[in-house]
Amino acid sequence: MRAAGSKPGVFPVTGTVEGASAGNGKGNGNPRDGDGDAVGLLADLPGLLAPLREEMLADLVMIGQTPAPTGAEERRVQYMMDRFAESGLPEAGPDEAGNAVGFLPGRVGDRTILLVAHLDTIVPANVDHNATVLADRIEGPGISDNSLGAAALTMLPTVLQKLNIRLNCNLQLLGSVKSLDRGDHAGLKFFLDHASRPYNYGVCLEGVPLGRLNYFSIGTIRGDISCRVRPVESRSYGSESAIVVLNYIINRILAIETPTRPFTKIRIARVRAGKSYDVDPDKAVLGFEINSHSDEMIGRVTEQIEDIVSEMSARHAVDAELDVFFRRTAGGLRFSHPLIRACVQVMEGLGIEPDQGHSPSELSEFIARDIPAVTLGISEGSKHHDQIDYVMIEPVMRGMAQLVGLLTALDRGDADAPAAS
Amino acid sequence: MNAEQWLRERTYHHSAFWDLKKMVAQKEEQNLKISLCLPTLNEGATIGKEVVLLKSALMDHYPLLDEIAVIDSGSTDDTREIAAAFGADVYLASEHLTEAGDRKGKGENLWKALYLLEGDIICYVDSDIANIHPRFVYGLLGPLIENPDVHYVKAFYDRPLAFSQGIRPTGGGRVTEILIRPLFSLFYPELAAIIQPLSGEYAGRRSVLEKIPFPVGYGVETAMLLDIYNDMGLSAFAQTDLDTRVHRNQETIALGRMAFGILRTFFNRLSSHERIELKGELEKIMRQHRVEDGRFDQVEYQIEEFERPPINTLESYREKFGLGG
């Protein structure tokens, strides 16, 4: 997967140093010693970035400690914009959807890379958001999903500045709002649908894991089935608990045959019902997800679920409704795409093992608009949510080096070559 | 300056000092050196975040601080390792100024910090603050940098906070409201204008701090206020609202021992400031009770408020800072 003549650790990092004179271009591993081009060795980047570690961790803690449930991300947006302004970005402000937007113009500016990190979290605002900084890790609610991705985006202008790297292409930075659950990527969708310039590449930043390399999205729908028991006088079959009826529906859904090829899966993900031990619930809600490599198969399974909901509604005298609020079509890049080759090469140069897979994240919005894009992780960690979320400190600057390496590779045009057939 | 005027003119909110760039410029104009001291004893759960946030904002990003030092009382957890890993200067108090001996207590660390650190202004911040933010430091430094007549700035916390499970705000703390404020009202009524006299965050000029004795234990905050007030009056002080401080709650019985130590310091100051005359030495034993199987036991705690002398009386200090004999 490597470019001809390269080997791990000697993948060059090239960016232009403003005001520097042309030189021999050999490079000495230190981007600060500009010789016309800031040429360094990729493997040296984590070391060069080490002095910025505390600043990066401080951004991570400050963002992580700011509650941002979906739809209430204003304080995180403000923090990110303040930091963009402090780092001297000529454009930094909110857009109409409430996203945090920054723009770093390139020297040439004929191409633009859009980097996005979602700012919202599934953690409710009333949870104690204080983070704990231990010797090897930082713990806190939502710290891995996606405070670290947001911190990486926040720090990027400072990182490029400290390394004296000025790219030829523009960088558009977006802290997106309303991404999760019913937010359905509303912030990113708005931004892409109303963009003032075309985007050549997209890079989605997620906290964990380092090595994450997502470049395709499998078809996905997410929906809720709500089941409400009618008033007693209208019942044909007597009173049944909404949970019991929902259980019938679940059993019928589980009986739907799904093929292994194309891979198709129905996930029963969430049930909400009941208030007390001595009260029959009159409402129950099931959250589910269908994934498939085939959009046609997703359509077929969805139709079957619709039929089940209609039938059970009539049979058990309940008002059952299906609400599909999230749809992603299957698609993405091939492994042979030069963007993926460039990512793999950067990761190998930093000793990062690529972990390829699909992602239902922001990536799908780029795919839907034919913009080549990837999702990358910044560090190791955990986002179990039922235990303490954490990110490991040591790999963080390697994760940032990966990002700088990829941006400089894109700037050089490494991903512009036609994809191998 | 009477208490009313002081309360009006010398009570700040941290937001008045948000412009760190301006504050750094003022600091450089005055050729000031500023040190931050974080006294610790087993603060592994919170010290990392304090060092990361304060160093990043106030040294790396805006060079307001010239040094961040952890002065440790002999932690048995990884407090010192964590602090050093994130770039703080770490000192084990017992290894320095050994000619003065070794005493245990926060006041000992604050006193030795005057010798170990270089700043013209020393800012002291406790190490157990869960919601640490750069405002805890720049909010205290602001009045000192802006106003040469201010010599000592005390923190207070005024925003109510939703809390649970043992975490509570310090605003209107029990010892303050039940002990200190009545005592100040009785004997030093002007000092009752200080909203939170026991807060663990304060900053002062070296020229003032080097001249006062430091109790090594509970009484250090009270002694600082009383001694500076006795020397310079209320106009030497300012106070800053830092909004909210979250830390672990202390049991009432532990606060009782704290109150005993503070009372000893207070009465000693009343005596030395010639406000009352004590007939003999104060007791050093605090007696509390516990019940076991229906039987009451008395538990005795020896709480001796040992005091360090003004550090400018130490030969090694005078040498290091070029003070004449």
XYZ file of C-alpha atoms in Angstrom:
746
model
C 0.000 0.000 0.000
C 3.026 2.303 0.274
C 4.046 4.842 -2.289
C 7.052 3.798 -4.344
C 10.338 4.334 -2.580
C 8.834 4.982 0.827
C 9.099 2.964 3.989
C 7.531 3.275 7.378
C 8.776 6.273 9.299
C 10.143 8.182 6.338
C 6.860 9.290 4.875
C 7.517 12.986 4.327
C 5.480 15.709 5.910
C 5.533 18.711 3.671
C 3.953 22.059 4.154
C 5.086 25.453 3.086
C 6.729 27.816 5.539
C 5.738 31.380 4.923
C 8.609 33.657 3.996
C 11.192 30.869 3.845
C 13.553 30.710 0.893
C 13.882 27.769 -1.459
C 16.407 25.206 -0.368
C 17.629 21.730 -1.027
C 14.381 20.126 0.029
C 16.120 17.223 1.747
C 14.619 17.956 5.094
C 16.034 17.130 8.467
C 13.017 15.933 10.338
C 12.183 19.299 11.809
C 9.395 21.180 10.100
C 10.486 24.322 11.901
C 13.782 24.372 10.032
C 12.089 25.497 6.865
C 14.064 25.274 3.681
C 11.331 26.481 1.420
C 9.269 23.484 2.310
C 8.779 22.358 5.864
C 9.889 18.837 5.306
C 9.932 16.412 8.171
C 9.683 12.744 8.831
C 6.300 11.520 9.785
C 7.660 9.409 12.589
C 9.210 12.529 14.152
C 5.907 14.362 14.322
C 4.669 12.994 17.654
C 7.887 14.197 19.272
C 7.605 17.610 17.663
C 4.045 17.857 18.869
C 4.895 16.794 22.424
C 5.243 20.391 23.739
C 1.603 20.934 22.777
C 0.359 17.990 24.799
C -0.884 19.930 27.843
C -2.658 22.452 25.627
C -4.373 19.609 23.796
C -5.347 17.880 27.037
C -6.621 21.174 28.439
C -8.910 21.572 25.424
C -10.061 18.001 25.909
C -10.912 18.596 29.573
C -12.596 21.948 28.935
C -14.733 20.541 26.126
C -15.495 17.345 28.042
C -16.624 19.298 31.087
C -19.070 21.344 29.048
C -22.399 19.511 28.809
C -23.680 19.247 25.227
C -26.667 16.946 24.840
C -28.018 16.897 21.294
C -29.717 20.204 20.577
C -27.999 22.057 23.448
C -24.415 22.347 22.236
C -24.181 26.160 22.444
C -21.478 26.304 25.119
C -19.224 23.863 23.305
C -19.782 25.778 20.074
C -18.766 28.998 21.848
C -15.651 27.375 23.319
C -14.535 26.078 19.948
C -15.126 29.417 18.240
C -13.243 31.265 20.973
C -10.298 28.930 20.499
C -10.451 29.318 16.716
C -10.397 33.091 17.149
C -7.503 32.895 19.658
C -5.461 30.852 17.205
C -5.909 33.567 14.601
C -8.311 31.926 12.147
C -9.524 34.682 9.805
C -13.031 33.229 9.822
C -14.543 31.831 12.979
C -18.192 31.980 13.900
C -21.478 30.118 14.043
C -23.550 29.282 10.998
C -27.313 29.431 10.800
C -27.683 25.882 12.116
C -25.568 26.658 15.172
C -22.411 24.805 14.061
C -18.988 26.129 15.067
C -17.276 27.072 11.808
C -13.657 28.005 11.184
C -11.776 28.580 7.961
C -8.021 28.490 7.390
C -7.227 29.714 3.895
C -4.476 27.935 1.997
C -1.691 29.616 0.071
C -3.247 28.626 -3.242
C -6.761 27.883 -2.070
C -7.916 25.957 -5.127
C -8.959 22.938 -3.039
C -10.669 22.637 0.340
C -10.639 19.874 2.931
C -13.578 19.804 5.322
C -12.796 18.442 8.789
C -15.724 17.730 11.063
C -16.187 16.571 14.657
C -19.610 16.274 16.198
C -19.971 18.275 19.387
C -23.038 16.629 20.880
C -23.056 13.751 23.316
C -25.590 11.267 24.632
C -24.780 12.352 28.212
C -27.623 14.356 29.842
C -26.731 17.844 31.039
C -27.499 17.068 34.680
C -24.759 14.420 34.922
C -21.567 15.565 36.688
C -19.255 16.278 33.730
C -16.059 16.834 35.720
C -13.134 15.025 34.154
C -10.291 13.333 36.014
C -6.738 13.521 34.708
C -4.735 10.493 35.821
C -1.164 9.601 34.946
C -2.081 7.613 31.862
C -5.663 8.522 30.993
C -8.425 11.080 31.199
C -11.796 9.906 32.460
C -15.135 11.629 32.130
C -18.599 11.291 30.623
C -18.445 11.435 26.831
C -14.700 12.121 26.870
C -14.097 9.568 24.100
C -17.311 10.271 22.149
C -16.688 12.880 21.090
C -14.811 15.354 23.298
C -11.479 14.084 21.990
C -12.519 14.433 18.344
C -13.702 17.979 19.080
C -10.460 18.778 20.947
C -8.399 17.523 17.998
C -10.311 19.817 15.644
C -9.982 22.728 18.087
C -6.207 22.255 18.371
C -5.518 21.748 14.674
C -4.868 25.431 13.779
C -2.478 25.745 16.740
C -0.706 22.522 15.781
C -0.147 23.651 12.190
C 0.985 27.073 13.414
C 3.497 25.652 15.894
C 4.887 23.330 13.208
C 5.095 26.259 10.777
C 3.048 24.315 8.270
C 0.991 26.397 5.853
C -0.912 24.267 3.389
C -1.732 25.159 -0.193
C -5.309 23.974 0.193
C -7.946 25.528 2.421
C -9.081 23.881 5.621
C -12.697 24.207 6.631
C -13.247 23.262 10.276
C -16.679 22.302 11.512
C -17.832 21.460 15.029
C -21.219 20.068 14.095
C -24.384 20.123 16.180
C -27.422 17.836 16.341
C -25.587 14.764 15.110
C -26.761 11.984 17.373
C -30.040 10.115 17.667
C -32.923 12.150 16.258
C -30.523 14.974 15.502
C -29.663 12.897 12.427
C -26.592 14.938 11.443
C -28.772 18.026 11.090
C -25.852 20.403 11.612
C -23.577 18.785 9.044
C -26.412 18.317 6.564
C -27.267 22.000 6.777
C -23.657 22.982 6.328
C -23.069 20.747 3.317
C -26.365 21.708 1.715
C -25.590 25.403 2.052
C -21.834 25.319 1.537
C -20.291 28.346 -0.082
C -17.490 26.327 -1.673
C -17.004 22.788 -2.982
C -15.184 20.316 -0.770
C -12.585 17.987 -2.239
C -12.158 15.763 0.799
C -13.855 15.155 4.100
C -12.225 14.002 7.323
C -14.457 13.035 10.257
C -12.777 13.014 13.660
C -13.830 10.632 16.402
C -12.151 10.171 19.761
C -11.461 6.450 19.629
C -9.915 4.158 18.635
C -6.610 5.261 17.147
C -6.277 3.367 13.854
C -9.959 3.623 13.083
C -10.279 3.963 9.326
C -13.854 4.131 8.079
C -14.445 4.862 4.422
C -17.752 3.215 3.612
C -21.133 3.153 5.157
C -23.503 0.222 5.118
C -27.164 0.907 4.620
C -28.837 1.772 7.898
C -32.227 2.795 9.113
C -33.146 3.601 12.680
C -36.642 3.891 13.963
C -39.005 3.745 16.910
C -42.118 1.606 17.211
C -44.478 3.116 19.715
C -47.340 1.118 21.118
C -50.139 2.894 22.978
C -53.055 1.028 24.583
C -56.431 2.482 23.641
C -58.946 3.646 26.280
C -60.744 0.663 27.861
C -64.135 1.295 26.262
C -62.727 0.948 22.746
C -60.872 -2.310 23.310
C -62.004 -5.393 21.454
C -59.821 -7.881 23.235
C -59.675 -6.579 26.786
C -56.805 -4.742 28.371
C -53.238 -5.740 27.634
C -50.087 -4.136 28.875
C -48.289 -2.075 26.224
C -45.135 -4.002 27.140
C -46.828 -7.321 26.376
C -48.035 -6.111 22.978
C -44.612 -4.674 22.219
C -43.182 -8.052 23.131
C -45.415 -9.698 20.507
C -44.096 -7.219 17.974
C -40.480 -7.906 18.963
C -41.013 -11.666 18.596
C -42.459 -11.174 15.124
C -39.551 -8.922 14.097
C -37.045 -11.472 15.352
C -38.754 -14.076 13.188
C -37.954 -12.099 10.015
C -35.379 -14.053 8.009
C -32.330 -11.996 7.147
C -29.685 -13.198 4.689
C -25.998 -13.432 5.497
C -25.313 -12.283 1.910
C -25.837 -9.485 1.477
C -25.104 -9.021 5.163
C -28.277 -7.858 6.878
C -28.982 -7.458 10.569
C -31.872 -6.276 12.712
C -30.813 -4.841 16.067
C -33.379 -4.543 18.847
C -31.645 -1.698 20.649
C -33.795 0.067 23.201
C -37.072 -0.374 25.072
C -38.746 2.313 27.126
C -41.883 1.476 29.100
C -43.416 1.273 32.549
C -43.643 3.500 35.585
C -44.403 1.320 38.566
C -44.779 -2.322 39.634
C -48.526 -2.021 40.195
C -49.537 -0.161 37.022
C -50.037 -1.683 33.555
C -48.114 0.565 31.182
C -50.245 2.170 28.517
C -47.259 3.103 26.352
C -44.109 1.296 25.251
C -41.477 2.293 22.709
C -38.986 0.068 20.909
C -35.875 1.522 19.255
C -34.370 -0.594 16.494
C -31.774 -0.451 13.726
C -31.447 -2.350 10.457
C -28.041 -2.620 8.768
C -27.373 -4.129 5.352
C -24.927 -3.945 2.489
C -28.014 -3.823 0.270
C -30.397 -0.884 0.318
C -32.949 -3.124 -1.373
C -32.793 -5.610 1.501
C -33.272 -2.767 3.988
C -36.352 -1.689 2.081
C -37.722 -5.235 2.098
C -37.180 -5.718 5.853
C -38.664 -2.297 6.583
C -41.820 -3.242 4.655
C -42.143 -6.429 6.693
C -41.835 -4.465 9.923
C -44.487 -2.035 8.714
C -46.811 -4.992 8.054
C -46.136 -6.450 11.507
C -46.872 -3.134 13.204
C -50.145 -2.708 11.275
C -51.281 -6.254 11.974
C -50.453 -6.173 15.682
C -52.108 -2.805 16.032
C -55.377 -4.230 14.728
C -55.118 -7.600 16.468
C -54.422 -6.215 19.962
C -56.466 -3.025 19.777
C -53.512 -0.715 20.340
C -52.263 2.296 18.433
C -48.916 1.095 17.161
C -46.811 3.339 14.938
C -43.548 3.001 13.108
C -41.359 6.124 12.879
C -38.189 5.799 10.820
C -36.114 8.904 11.531
C -32.665 7.934 10.267
C -31.778 6.570 6.798
C -28.364 5.950 5.309
C -27.792 4.416 1.922
C -24.960 1.937 1.493
C -21.860 3.261 -0.249
C -18.423 4.744 0.125
C -14.925 4.450 -1.203
C -13.122 1.345 -2.356
C -10.003 0.250 -0.504
C -8.044 1.037 -3.658
C -9.058 4.706 -3.556
C -5.941 6.882 -3.275
C -7.391 8.603 -0.205
C -7.478 5.289 1.609
C -3.972 4.451 0.371
C -2.747 7.778 1.702
C -4.398 7.124 5.084
C -2.901 3.655 5.372
C 0.527 4.955 4.437
C 0.364 7.681 7.077
C -0.779 5.184 9.700
C 1.982 2.749 8.840
C 4.500 5.567 9.010
C 3.420 6.218 12.570
C 3.199 2.569 13.574
C -0.586 2.669 13.759
C -2.450 -0.489 12.801
C -5.381 0.467 10.523
C -8.704 -0.870 11.750
C -11.028 -0.752 8.755
C -14.767 -0.927 8.932
C -18.021 0.783 8.175
C -19.400 3.743 10.026
C -22.885 5.207 10.271
C -21.330 8.486 11.426
C -20.932 11.855 9.672
C -19.072 9.971 6.944
C -22.377 8.967 5.353
C -23.219 12.617 4.641
C -20.047 12.946 2.574
C -20.760 9.650 0.822
C -24.270 10.793 -0.036
C -22.751 13.863 -1.724
C -19.925 12.017 -3.525
C -17.207 13.688 -1.478
C -14.302 11.296 -0.772
C -14.068 11.064 3.008
C -12.759 9.014 5.905
C -13.335 8.778 9.635
C -10.253 8.675 11.868
C -9.797 8.048 15.621
C -7.353 10.024 17.778
C -6.444 7.762 20.730
C -7.131 4.525 22.518
C -9.935 4.470 25.034
C -13.395 3.296 25.847
C -16.922 4.548 25.317
C -19.015 1.957 27.065
C -21.121 4.722 28.611
C -22.306 2.353 31.382
C -18.772 2.448 32.776
C -16.450 5.440 33.020
C -15.505 6.721 29.565
C -11.790 7.320 29.142
C -9.070 8.108 26.640
C -5.419 7.194 26.956
C -3.010 10.147 27.024
C 0.096 8.643 25.456
C -1.340 7.985 21.960
C -3.055 11.374 21.635
C -0.190 13.197 19.952
C 0.319 10.251 17.606
C -3.312 10.662 16.686
C -2.689 14.341 15.967
C 0.442 13.455 13.986
C -1.717 11.127 11.913
C -4.039 14.020 11.147
C -1.190 16.367 10.196
C 0.361 13.611 8.074
C -2.872 13.018 6.206
C -3.505 16.721 5.599
C -0.038 17.240 4.199
C -0.457 14.151 2.012
C -3.770 15.487 0.684
C -2.133 18.875 0.171
C 0.597 17.264 -1.922
C -2.042 15.635 -4.081
C -1.333 12.087 -2.934
C -5.051 11.280 -3.001
C -5.761 12.991 -6.298
C -4.492 10.112 -8.447
C -7.212 8.031 -10.107
C -8.334 5.057 -8.081
C -6.912 1.710 -9.065
C -9.429 -0.429 -10.884
C -11.085 53.061 53.736
C -14.024 51.812 55.784
C -15.573 48.366 55.361
C -18.477 49.602 53.275
C -16.241 51.469 50.863
C -13.844 48.540 50.734
C -16.631 46.088 49.964
C -17.764 48.339 47.137
C -14.355 49.116 45.634
C -12.297 46.041 46.327
C -14.762 43.249 45.571
C -14.272 41.906 42.061
C -15.696 39.243 39.822
C -13.226 37.087 37.913
C -14.814 38.129 34.621
C -13.276 41.587 35.100
C -9.944 39.972 34.281
C -10.899 37.906 31.220
C -8.429 39.751 28.988
C -5.359 37.668 29.708
C -3.381 39.240 26.905
C -3.799 42.621 28.555
C -2.910 41.208 31.944
C 0.289 39.623 30.594
C 1.270 42.987 29.081
C 0.666 44.748 32.417
C 2.692 42.101 34.211
C 5.584 42.553 31.792
C 5.432 46.339 32.103
C 5.822 45.997 35.856
C 8.581 43.401 35.407
C 6.740 41.078 37.769
C 7.446 37.419 38.349
C 4.458 35.323 39.377
C 4.500 31.882 40.979
C 1.666 29.437 41.526
C 1.896 27.124 44.526
C -0.292 24.022 44.775
C 0.057 22.450 48.254
C -0.711 18.715 48.158
C -1.247 15.645 50.269
C -2.625 12.661 48.381
C -4.402 14.600 45.651
C -3.799 12.136 42.816
C -7.424 12.361 41.704
C -7.371 16.106 41.063
C -3.796 17.373 40.740
C -3.385 16.220 37.112
C -6.285 18.281 35.883
C -5.173 21.325 37.865
C -1.670 21.253 36.412
C -2.847 20.557 32.852
C -5.456 23.302 32.767
C -3.478 25.968 34.591
C -0.192 25.332 32.788
C -1.826 25.231 29.388
C -3.826 28.430 29.816
C -1.534 30.489 32.026
C 1.955 29.430 31.015
C 1.852 27.928 27.527
C -0.900 30.046 26.023
C -0.703 33.282 27.999
C 2.542 33.538 29.978
C 0.988 34.964 33.118
C 2.728 32.468 35.399
C 6.473 32.014 35.530
C 6.310 28.778 37.464
C 3.833 26.209 38.745
C 5.049 24.304 41.774
C 3.559 21.461 43.730
C 4.747 21.477 47.358
C 3.908 18.066 48.753
C 3.564 16.961 52.355
C 4.589 13.348 51.644
C 1.780 11.891 49.557
C 1.575 8.123 49.481
C -0.393 8.069 46.224
C 0.978 9.178 42.841
C 0.360 12.917 43.351
C 3.986 13.918 42.786
C 4.458 11.665 39.750
C 1.300 12.939 38.051
C 2.138 16.591 38.723
C 5.658 16.161 37.350
C 4.402 14.264 34.296
C 2.302 17.243 33.272
C 5.059 19.794 33.751
C 4.825 21.129 37.310
C 7.923 21.649 39.434
C 7.539 19.208 42.300
C 9.025 19.648 45.759
C 8.753 17.336 48.731
C 8.468 19.821 51.590
C 10.530 17.691 54.005
C 13.549 17.802 51.683
C 13.861 21.583 51.704
C 14.886 24.102 54.345
C 15.945 21.068 56.364
C 17.775 23.279 58.841
C 14.324 24.471 59.966
C 13.146 20.926 60.559
C 10.062 19.218 59.184
C 6.489 19.949 60.183
C 3.399 18.499 58.610
C 0.611 20.731 57.407
C -0.564 22.917 54.592
C 0.881 26.029 56.230
C 4.343 24.422 56.219
C 4.121 23.986 52.452
C 2.926 27.545 51.898
C 5.758 28.877 54.046
C 8.438 26.817 52.292
C 6.993 27.905 48.948
C 8.185 31.417 49.742
C 11.733 30.074 49.837
C 11.455 27.653 46.933
C 9.609 29.868 44.459
C 10.892 32.993 42.753
C 7.778 35.087 42.234
C 7.173 38.642 43.379
C 3.575 37.482 43.693
C 2.687 34.047 45.029
C -0.704 32.569 44.236
C -1.890 29.688 46.413
C -4.585 27.334 45.114
C -5.789 24.181 46.866
C -5.297 20.937 44.965
C -8.663 19.300 45.554
C -10.773 21.465 43.257
C -12.855 19.274 40.957
C -14.000 22.146 38.726
C -10.621 23.831 38.388
C -10.484 26.602 35.794
C -7.872 29.272 34.975
C -10.167 31.865 36.609
C -9.092 30.461 39.988
C -5.683 31.988 39.304
C -6.190 35.004 37.055
C -9.162 36.143 39.152
C -6.823 36.429 42.150
C -3.906 37.945 40.248
C -5.979 40.599 38.499
C -6.378 43.037 41.434
C -2.687 42.707 42.345
C -1.537 43.458 38.811
C -4.012 46.298 38.274
C -3.690 48.036 41.610
C -0.356 48.570 43.401
C -2.222 49.376 46.638
C -3.616 45.832 46.807
C -1.266 43.390 48.542
C -3.385 40.340 49.224
C -6.421 38.935 47.389
C -8.835 36.403 48.788
C -11.221 34.178 46.812
C -14.902 33.745 47.484
C -17.542 31.703 45.706
C -20.977 33.076 45.220
C -22.852 31.083 42.614
C -25.274 28.478 43.922
C -24.579 25.023 42.611
C -26.691 21.928 42.083
C -24.801 19.153 43.767
C -25.171 15.654 45.121
C -23.219 12.812 46.679
C -20.861 14.634 48.946
C -19.957 17.492 46.668
C -21.014 20.946 47.792
C -20.089 24.560 47.279
C -17.977 26.273 49.912
C -20.005 29.490 49.890
C -21.191 30.164 53.427
C -19.174 27.273 54.846
C -20.108 26.052 58.299
C -16.913 27.056 60.083
C -16.980 30.465 58.448
C -20.560 31.247 59.377
C -20.628 29.693 62.862
C -17.133 30.558 64.051
C -15.126 33.021 62.003
C -17.731 35.593 61.113
C -18.941 35.963 64.719
C -15.346 36.252 65.926
C -14.463 38.850 63.290
C -17.645 40.741 64.109
C -16.652 40.789 67.780
C -12.983 41.613 67.510
C -12.118 42.726 63.952
C -15.418 44.055 62.542
C -13.802 45.448 59.414
C -12.582 41.974 58.443
C -16.171 40.719 58.460
C -16.368 42.358 55.013
C -14.271 39.464 53.715
C -16.908 37.113 52.393
C -15.008 33.855 52.637
C -12.059 34.229 55.010
C -11.267 30.498 55.034
C -11.157 29.929 51.284
C -8.043 28.036 50.275
C -7.271 30.262 47.305
C -5.444 33.557 47.711
C -2.556 35.532 46.267
C -0.193 37.970 47.879
C 2.903 40.001 47.280
C 6.130 38.445 48.534
C 6.980 41.706 50.272
C 3.986 41.152 52.558
C 4.023 37.361 52.918
C 7.700 37.199 53.897
C 7.038 39.350 56.947
C 4.321 37.288 58.598
C 4.459 34.044 60.600
C 2.752 30.937 59.174
C 0.877 28.458 61.415
C 1.577 25.082 59.822
C -1.933 23.714 60.361
C -5.556 24.836 60.318
C -4.964 28.422 61.318
C -2.849 29.572 58.388
C -5.617 31.375 56.458
C -6.936 33.146 59.563
C -3.447 34.162 60.690
C -2.615 35.653 57.288
C -5.700 37.849 57.374
C -5.184 38.995 60.952
C -1.466 39.691 60.595
C -1.716 41.571 57.300
C -4.670 43.541 58.666
C -2.738 44.395 61.803
C 0.230 45.648 59.746
C -1.525 47.337 56.821
C -5.235 47.706 57.482
C -8.187 46.706 55.330
C -7.020 48.666 52.297
C -4.281 46.092 51.665
C -6.944 43.514 50.753
C -9.186 42.723 47.824
C -11.502 39.793 47.176
C -12.641 38.112 43.958
C -15.760 36.111 43.236
C -14.688 32.935 41.425
C -18.274 31.698 40.976
C -18.268 28.050 41.992
C -15.845 25.737 43.697
C -16.553 22.014 43.894
C -14.655 19.854 46.351
C -15.284 17.007 48.723
C -17.433 17.749 51.730
C -15.937 17.340 55.205
C -17.676 15.707 58.118
C -18.804 18.006 60.915
C -16.558 16.240 63.409
C -13.511 17.010 61.281
C -14.626 20.632 61.034
C -14.727 20.680 64.837
C -11.006 19.913 64.985
C -10.402 22.541 62.335
C -12.343 25.077 64.389
C -10.234 24.233 67.453
C -7.011 24.950 65.551
C -8.386 28.177 64.164
C -9.541 29.290 67.615
C -6.068 28.736 69.059
C -4.557 30.848 66.286
C -7.225 33.486 66.703
C -6.810 33.851 70.453
C -3.060 33.946 70.133
C -3.441 36.821 67.660
C -5.906 38.608 69.974
C -3.278 38.382 72.653
C -0.292 39.421 70.549
C -2.285 42.260 68.975
C -3.126 43.312 72.550
C -6.882 43.093 72.075
C -7.389 40.742 75.026
C -5.151 39.447 77.786
C -4.936 35.674 78.241
C -4.334 34.328 81.725
C -2.050 31.457 80.815
C -1.497 29.061 77.897
C -4.356 27.814 75.738
C -5.145 24.086 75.870
C -3.769 21.929 73.037
C -6.168 18.978 73.376
C -9.442 18.845 71.443
C -11.891 16.384 73.020
C -14.594 14.682 70.963
C -16.867 11.727 71.666
C -17.827 8.468 70.074
C -20.392 5.857 71.045
C -19.683 2.148 70.903
C -22.135 -0.489 72.194
C -24.004 2.219 74.136
C -20.821 3.404 75.861
C -19.478 6.905 75.360
C -15.751 7.293 74.841
C -13.816 10.502 74.815
C -11.283 10.848 72.019
C -8.472 13.310 72.457
C -6.717 15.055 69.595
C -3.532 17.008 70.161
C -3.863 20.072 67.937
C -0.854 22.235 68.455
C -0.792 25.173 66.106
C 2.964 25.345 65.595
C 3.957 28.514 63.801
C 6.806 29.187 61.410
C 8.437 32.561 61.946
C 8.398 35.213 59.223
C 10.558 33.644 56.523
C 12.614 36.804 56.082
C 14.130 36.038 59.482
C 15.815 32.918 58.033
C 19.432 33.330 57.041
C 19.134 31.054 54.000
C 16.122 33.024 52.762
C 17.858 36.342 53.212
C 20.840 35.028 51.265
C 18.775 33.632 48.423
C 16.743 36.804 47.970
C 19.575 39.238 48.637
C 18.178 40.798 51.769
C 20.675 42.709 53.836
C 21.709 41.504 57.259
